[in-house]
Amino acid sequence: MRRSAPFAFRLLLGRELRLWAEAGHAPVLWWRDDDARATGEALDKLLDFSRRHSAPLTLAAIAGPHLPALVRRVEREASVEIAIHGFKHINRQPEGRGFGEVVPEDSLEWVRAQLRATVMAFHRAGAQPTLFVPPWNNLAPQVVEAIGDSAITAVSAFDQEQGYGEGVARLDAHLDVLRWKGGGRFRGRWRFLSRMRRLMAERRLSRRWDEPMGLLTHHLDHDAATWAFLEQFLAAFPIQARQDVMSAAPRALTALSA
Ligand SMILES: [Zn+2]
Protein backbone atom coordinates (compact mmCIF):
# COMPACT_ATOMS: atom_id res chain seq x y z
CA MET A 1 0.00 0.00 0.00
CA ARG A 2 1.34 3.42 -0.90
CA ARG A 3 2.19 5.80 1.96
CA SER A 4 -0.34 8.35 0.79
CA ALA A 5 -3.26 5.92 1.30
CA PRO A 6 -6.21 7.38 3.27
CA PHE A 7 -6.43 6.91 7.02
CA ALA A 8 -9.16 4.24 6.80
CA PHE A 9 -6.93 2.11 4.60
CA ARG A 10 -4.02 2.37 7.01
CA LEU A 11 -6.26 1.80 10.04
CA LEU A 12 -7.91 -1.35 8.66
CA LEU A 13 -5.10 -2.87 6.62
CA GLY A 14 -1.90 -1.44 8.08
CA ARG A 15 -1.18 -4.25 10.55
CA GLU A 16 -2.03 -7.01 8.06
CA LEU A 17 0.13 -5.40 5.36
CA ARG A 18 3.04 -5.12 7.80
CA LEU A 19 2.80 -8.85 8.52
CA TRP A 20 2.85 -9.53 4.78
CA ALA A 21 5.80 -7.23 4.24
CA GLU A 22 7.74 -8.87 7.08
CA ALA A 23 7.28 -12.21 5.32
CA GLY A 24 8.45 -10.65 2.05
CA HIS A 25 5.06 -10.62 0.31
CA ALA A 26 2.42 -8.26 -1.05
CA PRO A 27 -1.16 -9.12 -2.02
CA VAL A 28 -1.76 -10.13 -5.65
CA LEU A 29 -4.68 -8.08 -7.00
CA TRP A 30 -6.47 -8.12 -10.35
CA TRP A 31 -9.54 -6.17 -11.51
CA ARG A 32 -12.77 -7.18 -13.28
CA ASP A 33 -15.63 -4.87 -14.27
CA ASP A 34 -18.99 -6.33 -15.37
CA ASP A 35 -21.99 -5.44 -17.55
CA ALA A 36 -20.45 -3.33 -20.33
CA ARG A 37 -22.85 -3.19 -23.31
CA ALA A 38 -21.96 0.08 -25.00
CA THR A 39 -19.69 3.08 -24.92
CA GLY A 40 -20.60 6.01 -22.71
CA GLU A 41 -19.55 8.41 -20.00
CA ALA A 42 -19.29 5.80 -17.24
CA LEU A 43 -17.13 3.57 -19.44
CA ASP A 44 -14.88 6.50 -20.35
CA LYS A 45 -14.47 7.26 -16.65
CA LEU A 46 -13.62 3.63 -15.91
CA LEU A 47 -11.03 3.47 -18.69
CA ASP A 48 -9.59 6.77 -17.50
CA PHE A 49 -9.15 5.31 -13.99
CA SER A 50 -7.44 2.27 -15.47
CA ARG A 51 -5.05 4.39 -17.54
CA ARG A 52 -4.20 6.96 -14.85
CA HIS A 53 -3.46 4.32 -12.23
CA SER A 54 -1.74 1.90 -14.64
CA ALA A 55 -4.29 -0.67 -13.52
CA PRO A 56 -4.94 -3.39 -16.11
CA LEU A 57 -8.67 -4.10 -16.44
CA THR A 58 -10.75 -7.09 -17.54
CA LEU A 59 -14.01 -5.74 -18.95
CA ALA A 60 -16.81 -8.34 -19.00
CA ALA A 61 -19.06 -7.32 -21.90
CA ILE A 62 -22.46 -8.43 -23.17
CA ALA A 63 -22.97 -9.12 -26.89
CA GLY A 64 -25.54 -6.85 -28.54
CA PRO A 65 -25.95 -4.18 -31.20
CA HIS A 66 -23.39 -1.88 -29.56
CA LEU A 67 -20.63 -4.45 -29.11
CA PRO A 68 -18.60 -3.43 -32.22
CA ALA A 69 -18.44 0.19 -31.02
CA LEU A 70 -17.51 -0.96 -27.54
CA VAL A 71 -14.69 -3.12 -28.91
CA ARG A 72 -13.38 -0.23 -31.03
CA ARG A 73 -13.38 2.06 -27.98
CA VAL A 74 -11.53 -0.47 -25.81
CA GLU A 75 -8.98 -1.24 -28.55
CA ARG A 76 -7.47 2.18 -27.89
CA GLU A 77 -6.55 1.10 -24.36
CA ALA A 78 -3.37 -0.97 -24.10
CA SER A 79 -4.14 -2.80 -20.87
CA VAL A 80 -7.86 -3.52 -21.10
CA GLU A 81 -9.03 -7.04 -21.90
CA ILE A 82 -12.56 -7.83 -23.11
CA ALA A 83 -14.24 -10.90 -21.63
CA ILE A 84 -17.58 -12.55 -22.45
CA HIS A 85 -20.24 -11.79 -19.83
CA GLY A 86 -22.77 -14.54 -20.56
CA PHE A 87 -24.92 -15.20 -23.60
CA LYS A 88 -27.60 -12.53 -23.26
CA HIS A 89 -27.45 -11.70 -19.53
CA ILE A 90 -31.10 -12.58 -19.10
CA ASN A 91 -32.23 -14.23 -15.87
CA ARG A 92 -33.92 -17.59 -16.53
CA GLN A 93 -34.08 -18.94 -12.99
CA PRO A 94 -37.53 -19.65 -11.57
CA GLU A 95 -38.90 -17.32 -8.90
CA GLY A 96 -36.97 -17.65 -5.64
CA ARG A 97 -33.99 -19.52 -7.10
CA GLY A 98 -31.64 -16.60 -7.42
CA PHE A 99 -30.28 -15.33 -10.73
CA GLY A 100 -28.63 -17.08 -13.65
CA GLU A 101 -29.06 -17.56 -17.37
CA VAL A 102 -28.57 -21.35 -17.46
CA VAL A 103 -31.03 -23.61 -15.59
CA PRO A 104 -30.43 -27.26 -14.63
CA GLU A 105 -32.84 -28.47 -17.34
CA ASP A 106 -30.79 -26.88 -20.15
CA SER A 107 -29.09 -29.49 -22.33
CA LEU A 108 -25.37 -29.40 -22.95
CA GLU A 109 -26.08 -29.12 -26.69
CA TRP A 110 -28.18 -25.99 -26.14
CA VAL A 111 -25.54 -24.41 -23.92
CA ARG A 112 -22.83 -25.27 -26.46
CA ALA A 113 -24.86 -23.61 -29.24
CA GLN A 114 -25.38 -20.48 -27.10
CA LEU A 115 -21.68 -20.27 -26.32
CA ARG A 116 -20.70 -20.78 -29.95
CA ALA A 117 -23.05 -18.04 -31.12
CA THR A 118 -21.79 -15.67 -28.42
CA VAL A 119 -18.12 -16.27 -29.18
CA MET A 120 -18.92 -15.67 -32.89
CA ALA A 121 -20.64 -12.37 -32.04
CA PHE A 122 -17.48 -11.20 -30.23
CA HIS A 123 -15.28 -12.32 -33.13
CA ARG A 124 -17.50 -10.45 -35.60
CA ALA A 125 -17.21 -7.36 -33.41
CA GLY A 126 -13.42 -7.60 -33.61
CA ALA A 127 -12.61 -9.08 -30.17
CA GLN A 128 -10.92 -12.42 -29.42
CA PRO A 129 -11.94 -13.06 -25.80
CA THR A 130 -10.54 -16.04 -23.89
CA LEU A 131 -12.33 -15.48 -20.55
CA PHE A 132 -15.98 -16.25 -19.73
CA VAL A 133 -17.72 -14.45 -16.85
CA PRO A 134 -21.15 -15.96 -16.04
CA PRO A 135 -23.85 -13.37 -15.27
CA TRP A 136 -24.59 -13.09 -11.52
CA ASN A 137 -21.43 -15.21 -11.05
CA ASN A 138 -23.68 -18.25 -11.49
CA LEU A 139 -21.45 -20.83 -13.14
CA ALA A 140 -23.63 -23.77 -14.28
CA PRO A 141 -21.95 -27.18 -14.78
CA GLN A 142 -23.10 -27.27 -18.44
CA VAL A 143 -21.25 -24.01 -19.07
CA VAL A 144 -18.02 -25.38 -17.63
CA GLU A 145 -18.37 -28.45 -19.83
CA ALA A 146 -19.22 -26.48 -22.97
CA ILE A 147 -16.25 -24.17 -22.44
CA GLY A 148 -13.95 -27.19 -22.49
CA ASP A 149 -14.25 -27.40 -26.27
CA SER A 150 -14.46 -23.72 -27.17
CA ALA A 151 -12.03 -20.84 -27.74
CA ILE A 152 -12.45 -19.90 -24.07
CA THR A 153 -9.58 -20.91 -21.79
CA ALA A 154 -10.70 -19.54 -18.41
CA VAL A 155 -13.75 -18.66 -16.32
CA SER A 156 -14.28 -16.08 -13.59
CA ALA A 157 -17.08 -16.10 -11.01
CA PHE A 158 -17.03 -14.94 -7.37
CA ASP A 159 -15.16 -15.94 -4.24
CA GLN A 160 -13.73 -19.36 -5.04
CA GLU A 161 -10.12 -20.41 -4.99
CA GLN A 162 -8.29 -20.37 -8.24
CA GLY A 163 -8.24 -23.75 -9.89
CA TYR A 164 -8.25 -25.82 -13.04
CA GLY A 165 -10.89 -28.25 -14.26
CA GLU A 166 -11.22 -30.01 -17.59
CA GLY A 167 -8.78 -27.72 -19.36
CA VAL A 168 -10.54 -24.65 -18.00
CA ALA A 169 -8.70 -22.34 -15.63
CA ARG A 170 -10.62 -20.31 -13.06
CA LEU A 171 -9.81 -16.95 -11.52
CA ASP A 172 -12.54 -15.38 -9.41
CA ALA A 173 -13.28 -11.91 -8.11
CA HIS A 174 -13.51 -11.50 -4.32
CA LEU A 175 -13.88 -7.83 -3.43
CA ASP A 176 -17.10 -6.20 -4.66
CA VAL A 177 -17.26 -2.40 -4.29
CA LEU A 178 -21.06 -2.66 -4.40
CA ARG A 179 -23.66 -4.41 -2.27
CA TRP A 180 -26.70 -5.69 -4.07
CA LYS A 181 -29.49 -6.37 -1.62
CA GLY A 182 -32.23 -3.85 -2.36
CA GLY A 183 -30.44 -2.45 -5.43
CA GLY A 184 -26.74 -1.90 -6.18
CA ARG A 185 -25.01 0.73 -4.05
CA PHE A 186 -21.60 1.40 -2.50
CA ARG A 187 -20.62 -1.34 -0.06
CA GLY A 188 -18.95 1.17 2.20
CA ARG A 189 -15.23 1.47 2.83
CA TRP A 190 -15.40 -0.17 6.28
CA ARG A 191 -17.17 -3.30 4.95
CA PHE A 192 -14.95 -3.51 1.88
CA LEU A 193 -11.66 -3.06 3.72
CA SER A 194 -12.69 -5.39 6.57
CA ARG A 195 -13.40 -8.12 4.04
CA MET A 196 -10.08 -7.51 2.34
CA ARG A 197 -8.33 -7.74 5.71
CA ARG A 198 -10.05 -11.10 6.36
CA LEU A 199 -9.10 -12.49 2.93
CA MET A 200 -5.51 -11.38 3.46
CA ALA A 201 -5.37 -12.96 6.93
CA GLU A 202 -6.69 -16.26 5.51
CA ARG A 203 -4.03 -16.25 2.81
CA ARG A 204 -1.28 -15.33 5.26
CA LEU A 205 -2.24 -17.97 7.82
CA SER A 206 -2.36 -20.72 5.18
CA ARG A 207 0.72 -19.32 3.37
CA ARG A 208 -1.22 -18.93 0.13
CA TRP A 209 0.57 -15.63 -0.52
CA ASP A 210 0.22 -15.88 -4.30
CA GLU A 211 -3.50 -16.62 -4.32
CA PRO A 212 -4.98 -13.63 -6.13
CA MET A 213 -7.75 -11.37 -4.90
CA GLY A 214 -10.07 -9.97 -7.54
CA LEU A 215 -11.51 -6.45 -7.31
CA LEU A 216 -15.04 -6.37 -8.77
CA THR A 217 -16.75 -3.24 -10.11
CA HIS A 218 -19.86 -2.47 -12.20
CA HIS A 219 -19.21 0.93 -13.79
CA LEU A 220 -22.86 1.53 -14.75
CA ASP A 221 -23.97 1.22 -11.11
CA HIS A 222 -21.37 3.41 -9.39
CA ASP A 223 -22.50 6.44 -7.45
CA ALA A 224 -20.09 9.24 -6.50
CA ALA A 225 -19.02 7.49 -3.27
CA THR A 226 -18.15 4.31 -5.19
CA TRP A 227 -16.06 6.19 -7.76
CA ALA A 228 -14.27 8.08 -4.99
CA PHE A 229 -13.43 4.88 -3.15
CA LEU A 230 -12.31 3.13 -6.34
CA GLU A 231 -9.98 6.01 -7.09
CA GLN A 232 -8.44 5.73 -3.62
CA PHE A 233 -8.13 1.97 -3.88
CA LEU A 234 -6.39 2.07 -7.28
CA ALA A 235 -4.04 4.78 -5.98
CA ALA A 236 -3.18 2.66 -2.93
CA PHE A 237 -2.63 -0.78 -4.49
CA PRO A 238 -0.86 -1.98 -7.64
CA ILE A 239 -3.12 -4.08 -9.90
CA GLN A 240 -1.87 -6.87 -12.16
CA ALA A 241 -3.23 -8.04 -15.49
CA ARG A 242 -5.51 -11.08 -15.40
CA GLN A 243 -3.26 -13.06 -17.75
CA ASP A 244 -0.16 -12.30 -15.67
CA VAL A 245 -1.91 -13.32 -12.45
CA MET A 246 -3.03 -16.60 -14.02
CA SER A 247 0.35 -17.52 -15.43
CA ALA A 248 2.24 -16.50 -12.27
CA ALA A 249 0.25 -18.39 -9.66
CA PRO A 250 0.24 -22.08 -10.70
CA ARG A 251 1.49 -23.05 -7.22
CA ALA A 252 -1.79 -22.01 -5.65
CA LEU A 253 -3.90 -24.21 -7.92
CA THR A 254 -6.56 -26.47 -6.54
CA ALA A 255 -9.05 -28.77 -8.22
CA LEU A 256 -12.02 -27.06 -9.84
CA SER A 257 -15.20 -27.97 -8.00
CA ALA A 258 -17.78 -26.43 -10.31
ZN1 LIG B 1 -23.66 -8.93 -14.97
XYZ file of C-alpha atoms and ligand atoms in Angstrom:
259
model
C 0.000 0.000 0.000
C 1.337 3.423 -0.901
C 2.193 5.797 1.957
C -0.340 8.348 0.785
C -3.261 5.918 1.302
C -6.205 7.383 3.267
C -6.432 6.911 7.021
C -9.164 4.238 6.798
C -6.931 2.113 4.601
C -4.020 2.366 7.013
C -6.261 1.798 10.036
C -7.909 -1.348 8.664
C -5.103 -2.872 6.617
C -1.904 -1.444 8.082
C -1.181 -4.247 10.547
C -2.025 -7.010 8.061
C 0.132 -5.402 5.359
C 3.040 -5.117 7.796
C 2.799 -8.853 8.520
C 2.847 -9.529 4.782
C 5.802 -7.227 4.240
C 7.742 -8.869 7.078
C 7.277 -12.210 5.316
C 8.449 -10.646 2.046
C 5.060 -10.621 0.306
C 2.417 -8.259 -1.048
C -1.164 -9.122 -2.022
C -1.760 -10.126 -5.648
C -4.679 -8.081 -7.003
C -6.472 -8.118 -10.346
C -9.536 -6.168 -11.514
C -12.766 -7.176 -13.276
C -15.630 -4.868 -14.274
C -18.987 -6.332 -15.374
C -21.992 -5.443 -17.553
C -20.447 -3.329 -20.329
C -22.849 -3.193 -23.314
C -21.956 0.076 -25.004
C -19.685 3.081 -24.919
C -20.604 6.011 -22.710
C -19.552 8.409 -19.995
C -19.288 5.799 -17.241
C -17.134 3.568 -19.437
C -14.880 6.498 -20.345
C -14.475 7.259 -16.653
C -13.622 3.630 -15.911
C -11.030 3.468 -18.691
C -9.594 6.765 -17.500
C -9.151 5.307 -13.987
C -7.439 2.268 -15.472
C -5.054 4.391 -17.539
C -4.196 6.963 -14.850
C -3.463 4.315 -12.228
C -1.736 1.901 -14.642
C -4.287 -0.673 -13.519
C -4.937 -3.390 -16.111
C -8.666 -4.099 -16.438
C -10.747 -7.086 -17.538
C -14.014 -5.741 -18.946
C -16.809 -8.336 -18.999
C -19.056 -7.323 -21.904
C -22.460 -8.432 -23.172
C -22.967 -9.118 -26.894
C -25.543 -6.852 -28.544
C -25.955 -4.184 -31.202
C -23.394 -1.875 -29.558
C -20.631 -4.449 -29.106
C -18.602 -3.428 -32.216
C -18.444 0.190 -31.020
C -17.505 -0.962 -27.538
C -14.689 -3.124 -28.907
C -13.376 -0.229 -31.027
C -13.383 2.061 -27.978
C -11.526 -0.471 -25.809
C -8.983 -1.238 -28.549
C -7.466 2.184 -27.892
C -6.546 1.103 -24.357
C -3.369 -0.968 -24.099
C -4.141 -2.797 -20.874
C -7.862 -3.522 -21.103
C -9.031 -7.036 -21.901
C -12.562 -7.830 -23.114
C -14.239 -10.904 -21.626
C -17.584 -12.550 -22.445
C -20.244 -11.791 -19.832
C -22.766 -14.537 -20.562
C -24.917 -15.196 -23.605
C -27.600 -12.528 -23.262
C -27.446 -11.698 -19.528
C -31.103 -12.581 -19.098
C -32.229 -14.228 -15.869
C -33.924 -17.590 -16.530
C -34.079 -18.936 -12.987
C -37.535 -19.653 -11.573
C -38.896 -17.320 -8.896
C -36.971 -17.647 -5.641
C -33.995 -19.525 -7.102
C -31.643 -16.599 -7.423
C -30.277 -15.326 -10.728
C -28.628 -17.081 -13.648
C -29.064 -17.564 -17.373
C -28.575 -21.346 -17.464
C -31.028 -23.608 -15.589
C -30.434 -27.262 -14.629
C -32.843 -28.470 -17.338
C -30.793 -26.881 -20.151
C -29.085 -29.488 -22.329
C -25.369 -29.404 -22.945
C -26.084 -29.115 -26.686
C -28.183 -25.987 -26.142
C -25.541 -24.413 -23.924
C -22.830 -25.271 -26.460
C -24.857 -23.610 -29.243
C -25.381 -20.480 -27.099
C -21.681 -20.274 -26.317
C -20.696 -20.781 -29.951
C -23.051 -18.039 -31.116
C -21.793 -15.669 -28.415
C -18.121 -16.265 -29.182
C -18.923 -15.669 -32.887
C -20.641 -12.374 -32.038
C -17.485 -11.199 -30.229
C -15.280 -12.322 -33.130
C -17.505 -10.454 -35.601
C -17.206 -7.363 -33.414
C -13.419 -7.603 -33.607
C -12.610 -9.084 -30.174
C -10.922 -12.420 -29.423
C -11.943 -13.056 -25.803
C -10.538 -16.040 -23.885
C -12.325 -15.481 -20.553
C -15.980 -16.246 -19.733
C -17.721 -14.454 -16.845
C -21.150 -15.959 -16.040
C -23.849 -13.367 -15.267
C -24.593 -13.093 -11.523
C -21.435 -15.208 -11.051
C -23.684 -18.251 -11.485
C -21.448 -20.828 -13.144
C -23.627 -23.769 -14.284
C -21.954 -27.181 -14.783
C -23.099 -27.270 -18.441
C -21.247 -24.005 -19.067
C -18.016 -25.383 -17.633
C -18.370 -28.448 -19.826
C -19.225 -26.475 -22.974
C -16.249 -24.169 -22.443
C -13.950 -27.193 -22.485
C -14.249 -27.399 -26.269
C -14.456 -23.719 -27.170
C -12.034 -20.844 -27.739
C -12.453 -19.904 -24.068
C -9.579 -20.911 -21.790
C -10.704 -19.537 -18.411
C -13.746 -18.658 -16.318
C -14.284 -16.082 -13.592
C -17.081 -16.095 -11.009
C -17.027 -14.938 -7.365
C -15.155 -15.936 -4.240
C -13.726 -19.356 -5.035
C -10.118 -20.412 -4.989
C -8.285 -20.365 -8.243
C -8.245 -23.752 -9.895
C -8.245 -25.816 -13.037
C -10.885 -28.253 -14.256
C -11.222 -30.006 -17.595
C -8.779 -27.721 -19.358
C -10.540 -24.651 -17.997
C -8.704 -22.337 -15.628
C -10.615 -20.312 -13.064
C -9.811 -16.955 -11.516
C -12.538 -15.379 -9.406
C -13.282 -11.907 -8.112
C -13.510 -11.498 -4.323
C -13.883 -7.830 -3.432
C -17.096 -6.195 -4.664
C -17.264 -2.405 -4.291
C -21.062 -2.663 -4.401
C -23.661 -4.405 -2.270
C -26.702 -5.693 -4.075
C -29.489 -6.368 -1.615
C -32.234 -3.849 -2.355
C -30.437 -2.453 -5.426
C -26.743 -1.905 -6.176
C -25.014 0.727 -4.055
C -21.601 1.398 -2.502
C -20.621 -1.341 -0.064
C -18.948 1.167 2.204
C -15.232 1.467 2.831
C -15.403 -0.173 6.277
C -17.167 -3.299 4.952
C -14.949 -3.513 1.877
C -11.662 -3.061 3.716
C -12.688 -5.392 6.566
C -13.402 -8.120 4.036
C -10.077 -7.509 2.341
C -8.326 -7.743 5.708
C -10.050 -11.100 6.365
C -9.102 -12.492 2.929
C -5.513 -11.380 3.461
C -5.370 -12.956 6.930
C -6.693 -16.258 5.511
C -4.027 -16.248 2.808
C -1.281 -15.329 5.263
C -2.240 -17.973 7.825
C -2.358 -20.721 5.183
C 0.715 -19.319 3.372
C -1.225 -18.930 0.126
C 0.566 -15.625 -0.515
C 0.222 -15.883 -4.299
C -3.497 -16.619 -4.319
C -4.982 -13.626 -6.134
C -7.752 -11.373 -4.897
C -10.069 -9.974 -7.544
C -11.506 -6.454 -7.311
C -15.036 -6.365 -8.767
C -16.748 -3.239 -10.109
C -19.861 -2.465 -12.196
C -19.208 0.929 -13.786
C -22.860 1.528 -14.753
C -23.969 1.217 -11.109
C -21.369 3.407 -9.388
C -22.503 6.445 -7.450
C -20.092 9.239 -6.495
C -19.016 7.485 -3.272
C -18.150 4.308 -5.191
C -16.065 6.188 -7.760
C -14.268 8.076 -4.993
C -13.428 4.881 -3.149
C -12.307 3.133 -6.344
C -9.984 6.011 -7.085
C -8.435 5.733 -3.619
C -8.127 1.970 -3.884
C -6.390 2.071 -7.278
C -4.043 4.785 -5.983
C -3.182 2.656 -2.928
C -2.628 -0.777 -4.494
C -0.859 -1.975 -7.639
C -3.120 -4.082 -9.901
C -1.867 -6.869 -12.161
C -3.232 -8.041 -15.491
C -5.509 -11.077 -15.404
C -3.261 -13.059 -17.755
C -0.156 -12.296 -15.669
C -1.912 -13.321 -12.448
C -3.032 -16.602 -14.019
C 0.347 -17.518 -15.428
C 2.238 -16.497 -12.274
C 0.250 -18.394 -9.663
C 0.239 -22.080 -10.698
C 1.492 -23.054 -7.218
C -1.792 -22.013 -5.654
C -3.901 -24.206 -7.917
C -6.556 -26.473 -6.539
C -9.052 -28.771 -8.223
C -12.022 -27.062 -9.836
C -15.202 -27.970 -8.000
C -17.776 -26.433 -10.308
Zn -23.657 -8.935 -14.969
